[in-house]
Short mmCIF file of C-alpha atoms in Angstrom, two decimals:
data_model
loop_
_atom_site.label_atom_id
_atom_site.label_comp_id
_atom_site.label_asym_id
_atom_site.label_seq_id
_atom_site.Cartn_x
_atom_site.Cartn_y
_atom_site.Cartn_z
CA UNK A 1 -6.77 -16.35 4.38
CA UNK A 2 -8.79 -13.42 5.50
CA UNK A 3 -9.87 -15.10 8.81
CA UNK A 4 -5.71 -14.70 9.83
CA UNK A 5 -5.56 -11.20 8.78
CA UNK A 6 -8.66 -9.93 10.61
CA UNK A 7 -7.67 -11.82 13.50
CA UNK A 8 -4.10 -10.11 13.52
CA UNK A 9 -5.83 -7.01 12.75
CA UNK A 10 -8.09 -7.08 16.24
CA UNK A 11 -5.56 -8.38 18.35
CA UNK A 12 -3.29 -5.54 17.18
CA UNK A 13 -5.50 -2.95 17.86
CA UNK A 14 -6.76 -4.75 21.56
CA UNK A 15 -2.96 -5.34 22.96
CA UNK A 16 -0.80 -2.58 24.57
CA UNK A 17 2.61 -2.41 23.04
CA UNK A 18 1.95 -4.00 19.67
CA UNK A 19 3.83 -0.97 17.73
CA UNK A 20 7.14 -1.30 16.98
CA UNK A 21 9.78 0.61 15.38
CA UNK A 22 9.91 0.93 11.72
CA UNK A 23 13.71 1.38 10.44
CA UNK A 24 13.50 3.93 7.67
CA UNK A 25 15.87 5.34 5.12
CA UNK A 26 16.79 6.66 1.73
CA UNK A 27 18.01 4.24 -1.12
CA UNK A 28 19.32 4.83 -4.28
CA UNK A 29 16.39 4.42 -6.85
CA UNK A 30 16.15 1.50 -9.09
CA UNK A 31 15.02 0.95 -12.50
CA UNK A 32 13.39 -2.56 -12.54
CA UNK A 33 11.16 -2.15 -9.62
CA UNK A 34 8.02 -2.45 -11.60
CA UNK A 35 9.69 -5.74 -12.96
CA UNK A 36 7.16 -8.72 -13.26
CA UNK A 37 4.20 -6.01 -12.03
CA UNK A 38 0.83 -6.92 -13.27
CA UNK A 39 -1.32 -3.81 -13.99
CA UNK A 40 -3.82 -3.25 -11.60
CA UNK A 41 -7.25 -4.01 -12.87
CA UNK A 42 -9.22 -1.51 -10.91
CA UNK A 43 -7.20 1.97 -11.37
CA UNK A 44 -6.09 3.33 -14.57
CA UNK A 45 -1.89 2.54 -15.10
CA UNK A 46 0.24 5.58 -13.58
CA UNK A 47 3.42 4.11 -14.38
CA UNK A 48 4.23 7.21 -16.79
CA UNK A 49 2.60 9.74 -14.94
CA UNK A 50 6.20 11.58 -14.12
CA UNK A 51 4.80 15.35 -14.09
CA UNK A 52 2.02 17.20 -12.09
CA UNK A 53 -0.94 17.62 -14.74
CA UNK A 54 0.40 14.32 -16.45
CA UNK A 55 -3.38 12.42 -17.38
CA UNK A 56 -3.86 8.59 -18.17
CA UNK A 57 -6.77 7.32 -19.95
CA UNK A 58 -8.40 3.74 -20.18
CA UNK A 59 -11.27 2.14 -19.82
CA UNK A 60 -10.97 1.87 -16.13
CA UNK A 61 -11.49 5.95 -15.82
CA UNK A 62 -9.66 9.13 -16.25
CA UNK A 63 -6.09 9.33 -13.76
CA UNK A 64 -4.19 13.00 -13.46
CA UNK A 65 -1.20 13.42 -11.44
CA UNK A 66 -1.11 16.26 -8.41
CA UNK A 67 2.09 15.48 -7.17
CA UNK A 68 4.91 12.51 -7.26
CA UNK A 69 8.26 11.60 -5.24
CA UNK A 70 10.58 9.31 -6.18
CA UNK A 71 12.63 9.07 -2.95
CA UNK A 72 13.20 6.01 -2.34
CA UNK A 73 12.74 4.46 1.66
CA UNK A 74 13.32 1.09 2.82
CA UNK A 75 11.64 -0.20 6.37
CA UNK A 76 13.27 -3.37 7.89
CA UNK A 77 10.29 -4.58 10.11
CA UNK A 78 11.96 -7.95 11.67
CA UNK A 79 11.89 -10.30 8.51
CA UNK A 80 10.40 -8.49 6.74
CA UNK A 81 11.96 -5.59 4.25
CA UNK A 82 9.17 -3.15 2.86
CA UNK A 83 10.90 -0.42 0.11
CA UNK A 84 8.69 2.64 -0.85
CA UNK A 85 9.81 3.28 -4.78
CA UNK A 86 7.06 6.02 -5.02
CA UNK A 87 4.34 8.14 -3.85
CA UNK A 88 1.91 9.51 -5.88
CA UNK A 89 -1.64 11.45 -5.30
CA UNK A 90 -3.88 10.94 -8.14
CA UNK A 91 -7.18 12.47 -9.18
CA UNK A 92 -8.98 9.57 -10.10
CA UNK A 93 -12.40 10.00 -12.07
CA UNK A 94 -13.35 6.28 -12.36
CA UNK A 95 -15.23 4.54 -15.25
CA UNK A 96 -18.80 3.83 -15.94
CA UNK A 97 -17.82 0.40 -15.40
CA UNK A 98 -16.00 0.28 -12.26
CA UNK A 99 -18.51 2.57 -10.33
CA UNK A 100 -19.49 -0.30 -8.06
CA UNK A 101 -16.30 -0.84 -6.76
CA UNK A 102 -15.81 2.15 -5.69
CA UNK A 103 -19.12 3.01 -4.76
CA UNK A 104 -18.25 0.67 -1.67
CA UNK A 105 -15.39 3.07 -1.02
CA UNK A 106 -16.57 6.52 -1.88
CA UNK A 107 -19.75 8.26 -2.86
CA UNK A 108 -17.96 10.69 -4.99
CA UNK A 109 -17.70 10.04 -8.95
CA UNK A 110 -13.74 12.06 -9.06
CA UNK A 111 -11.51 12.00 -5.61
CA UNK A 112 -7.81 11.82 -5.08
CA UNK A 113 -5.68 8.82 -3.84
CA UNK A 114 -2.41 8.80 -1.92
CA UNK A 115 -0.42 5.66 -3.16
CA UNK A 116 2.51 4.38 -3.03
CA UNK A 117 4.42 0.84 -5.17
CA UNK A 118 5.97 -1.22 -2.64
CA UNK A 119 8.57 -4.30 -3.22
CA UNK A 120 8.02 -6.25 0.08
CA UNK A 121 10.91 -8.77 0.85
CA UNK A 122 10.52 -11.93 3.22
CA UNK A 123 14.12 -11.81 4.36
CA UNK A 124 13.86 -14.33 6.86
CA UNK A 125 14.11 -18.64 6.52
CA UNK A 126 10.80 -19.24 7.46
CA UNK A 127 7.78 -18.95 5.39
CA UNK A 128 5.07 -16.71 6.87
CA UNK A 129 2.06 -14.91 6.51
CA UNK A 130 1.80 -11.01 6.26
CA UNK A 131 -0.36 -8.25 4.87
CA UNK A 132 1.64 -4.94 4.99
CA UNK A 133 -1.63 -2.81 5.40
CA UNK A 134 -3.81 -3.25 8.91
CA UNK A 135 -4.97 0.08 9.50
CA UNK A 136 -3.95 3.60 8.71
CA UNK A 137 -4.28 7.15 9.54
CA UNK A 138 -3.64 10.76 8.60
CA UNK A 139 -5.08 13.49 11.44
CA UNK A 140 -8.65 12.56 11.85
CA UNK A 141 -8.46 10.28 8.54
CA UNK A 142 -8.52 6.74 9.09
CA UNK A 143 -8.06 3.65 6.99
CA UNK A 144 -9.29 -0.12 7.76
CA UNK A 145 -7.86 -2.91 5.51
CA UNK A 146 -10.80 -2.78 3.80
CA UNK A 147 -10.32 0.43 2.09
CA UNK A 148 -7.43 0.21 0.66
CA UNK A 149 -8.10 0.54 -2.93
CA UNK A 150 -5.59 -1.44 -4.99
CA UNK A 151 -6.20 -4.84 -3.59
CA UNK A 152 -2.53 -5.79 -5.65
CA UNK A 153 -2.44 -9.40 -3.86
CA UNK A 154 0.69 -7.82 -1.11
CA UNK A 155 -1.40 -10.38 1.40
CA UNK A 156 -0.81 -13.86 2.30
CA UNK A 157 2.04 -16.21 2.64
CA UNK A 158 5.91 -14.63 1.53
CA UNK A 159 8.41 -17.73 1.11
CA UNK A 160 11.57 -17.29 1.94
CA UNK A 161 13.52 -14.83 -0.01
CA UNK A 162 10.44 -14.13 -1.51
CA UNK A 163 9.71 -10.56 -3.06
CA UNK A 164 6.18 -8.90 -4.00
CA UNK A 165 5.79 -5.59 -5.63
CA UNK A 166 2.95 -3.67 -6.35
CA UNK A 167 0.87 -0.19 -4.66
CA UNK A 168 -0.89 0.49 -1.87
CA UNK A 169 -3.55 3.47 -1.81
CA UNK A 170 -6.42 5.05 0.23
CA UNK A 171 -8.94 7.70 -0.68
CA UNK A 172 -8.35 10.98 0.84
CA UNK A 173 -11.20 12.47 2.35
CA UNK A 174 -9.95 15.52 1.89
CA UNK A 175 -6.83 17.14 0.59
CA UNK A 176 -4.00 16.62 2.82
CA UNK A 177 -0.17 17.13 3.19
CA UNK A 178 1.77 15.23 6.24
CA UNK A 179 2.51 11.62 6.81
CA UNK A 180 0.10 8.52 6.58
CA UNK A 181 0.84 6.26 8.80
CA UNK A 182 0.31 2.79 8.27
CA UNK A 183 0.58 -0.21 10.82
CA UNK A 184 0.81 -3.58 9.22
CA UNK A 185 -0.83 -7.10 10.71
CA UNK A 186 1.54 -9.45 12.83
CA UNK A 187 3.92 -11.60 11.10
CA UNK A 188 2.60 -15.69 11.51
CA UNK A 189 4.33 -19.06 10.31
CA UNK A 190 2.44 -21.35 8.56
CA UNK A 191 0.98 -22.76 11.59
CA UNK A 192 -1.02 -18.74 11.77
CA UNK A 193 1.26 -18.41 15.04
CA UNK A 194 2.57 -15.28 16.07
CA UNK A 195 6.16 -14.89 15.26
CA UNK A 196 6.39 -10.88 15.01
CA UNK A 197 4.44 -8.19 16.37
CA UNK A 198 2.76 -5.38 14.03
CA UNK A 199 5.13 -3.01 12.86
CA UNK A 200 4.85 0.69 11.36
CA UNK A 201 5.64 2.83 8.50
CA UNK A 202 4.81 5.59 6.74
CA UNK A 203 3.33 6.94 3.48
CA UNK A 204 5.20 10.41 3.33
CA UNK A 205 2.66 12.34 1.34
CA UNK A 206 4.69 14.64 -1.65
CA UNK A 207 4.16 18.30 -1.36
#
């Protein structure tokens, strides 16, 4: 499965005029969209982190919220519908236990994350193979597949109609307002043919 992604992933970032426009706009905010979510088992839970100083405990480390939006923005990228529910930035001080995960991500022991929960809808007929996060960037920040920190199984093969939910996050390297923006891999059938060029959206950090 990897082999597909990385290979999307390179020939994104070799071809001229693999971007293409991401369709954004505001929805009206929905209840369930946590429905059926599994809790990630790296970062400590922020589903009730509402308010800016709002802190989470667990055994996976310490989680306090900076700042939170709740607009809501849907992308239609070809066959594929991506909706933003939220965007958070966290200060994350993680666990004794989960130090070597993150050690392959940060050398700090307490940093801040930019994330965001994502429903990602395979509107099409086909079934296909997608990861919504390729590479990223912020300024002179930049993101690789590979360090994106929730690892909340978004990758792989959508069915039709099929609908996956869960967050997306990177470590800051330093505090930041703006935009993230994120490119996704190409869209393949099950054959790993290209069917859909890389597309882009946007992490719209809160202020």
């Amino acid at each position: 499965m990897k082999k597909w992604i990385y290979g999307s992933l390179f020939l994104c970032l070799l071809l001229a005029g693999c971007t293409s426009q991401a369709e954004t706009k505001p929805e009206k905010q929905q209840e369930d969209y946590r429905t059926d979510y599994t809790v990630n088992p790296q970062v400590p839970d922020d589903t009730n982190l509402k308010e800016q100083e709002d802190t989470v405990r667990s055994r996976l480390g310490v989680a306090t919220l900076e700042n939170a939006s709740f607009k809501v923005y849907t992308y239609n990228l070809g066959n594929i519908k991506l909706t933003v529910h939220e965007t958070k930035i966290l200060q994350l001080t993680p666990s004794h236990s989960m130090i070597d995960y993150f050690h392959g991500l940060t050398d700090r022991t307490t940093f801040p994350i930019a994330k965001v929960f994502v429903t990602i809808e395979n509107t099409g007929k086909k079934k296909i193979q997608f990861a919504p996060f390729a590479v990223a960037s912020l300024g002179k920040q930049m993101w690789t597949h590979e360090q994106e920190v929730y690892l909340d199984n978004l990758n792989g093969t959508y069915l039709p109609g099929e609908i996956k939910r869960g967050n997306l996050g990177v470590i800051l390297h330093e505090k930041s307002a703006g935009t993230i923006q994120v490119k996704t891999t190409d869209v393949l059938d099950e054959k790993s043919k290209k069917i859909q060029k890389a597309a882009d959206w946007q992490i719209i950090l809160p202020k």
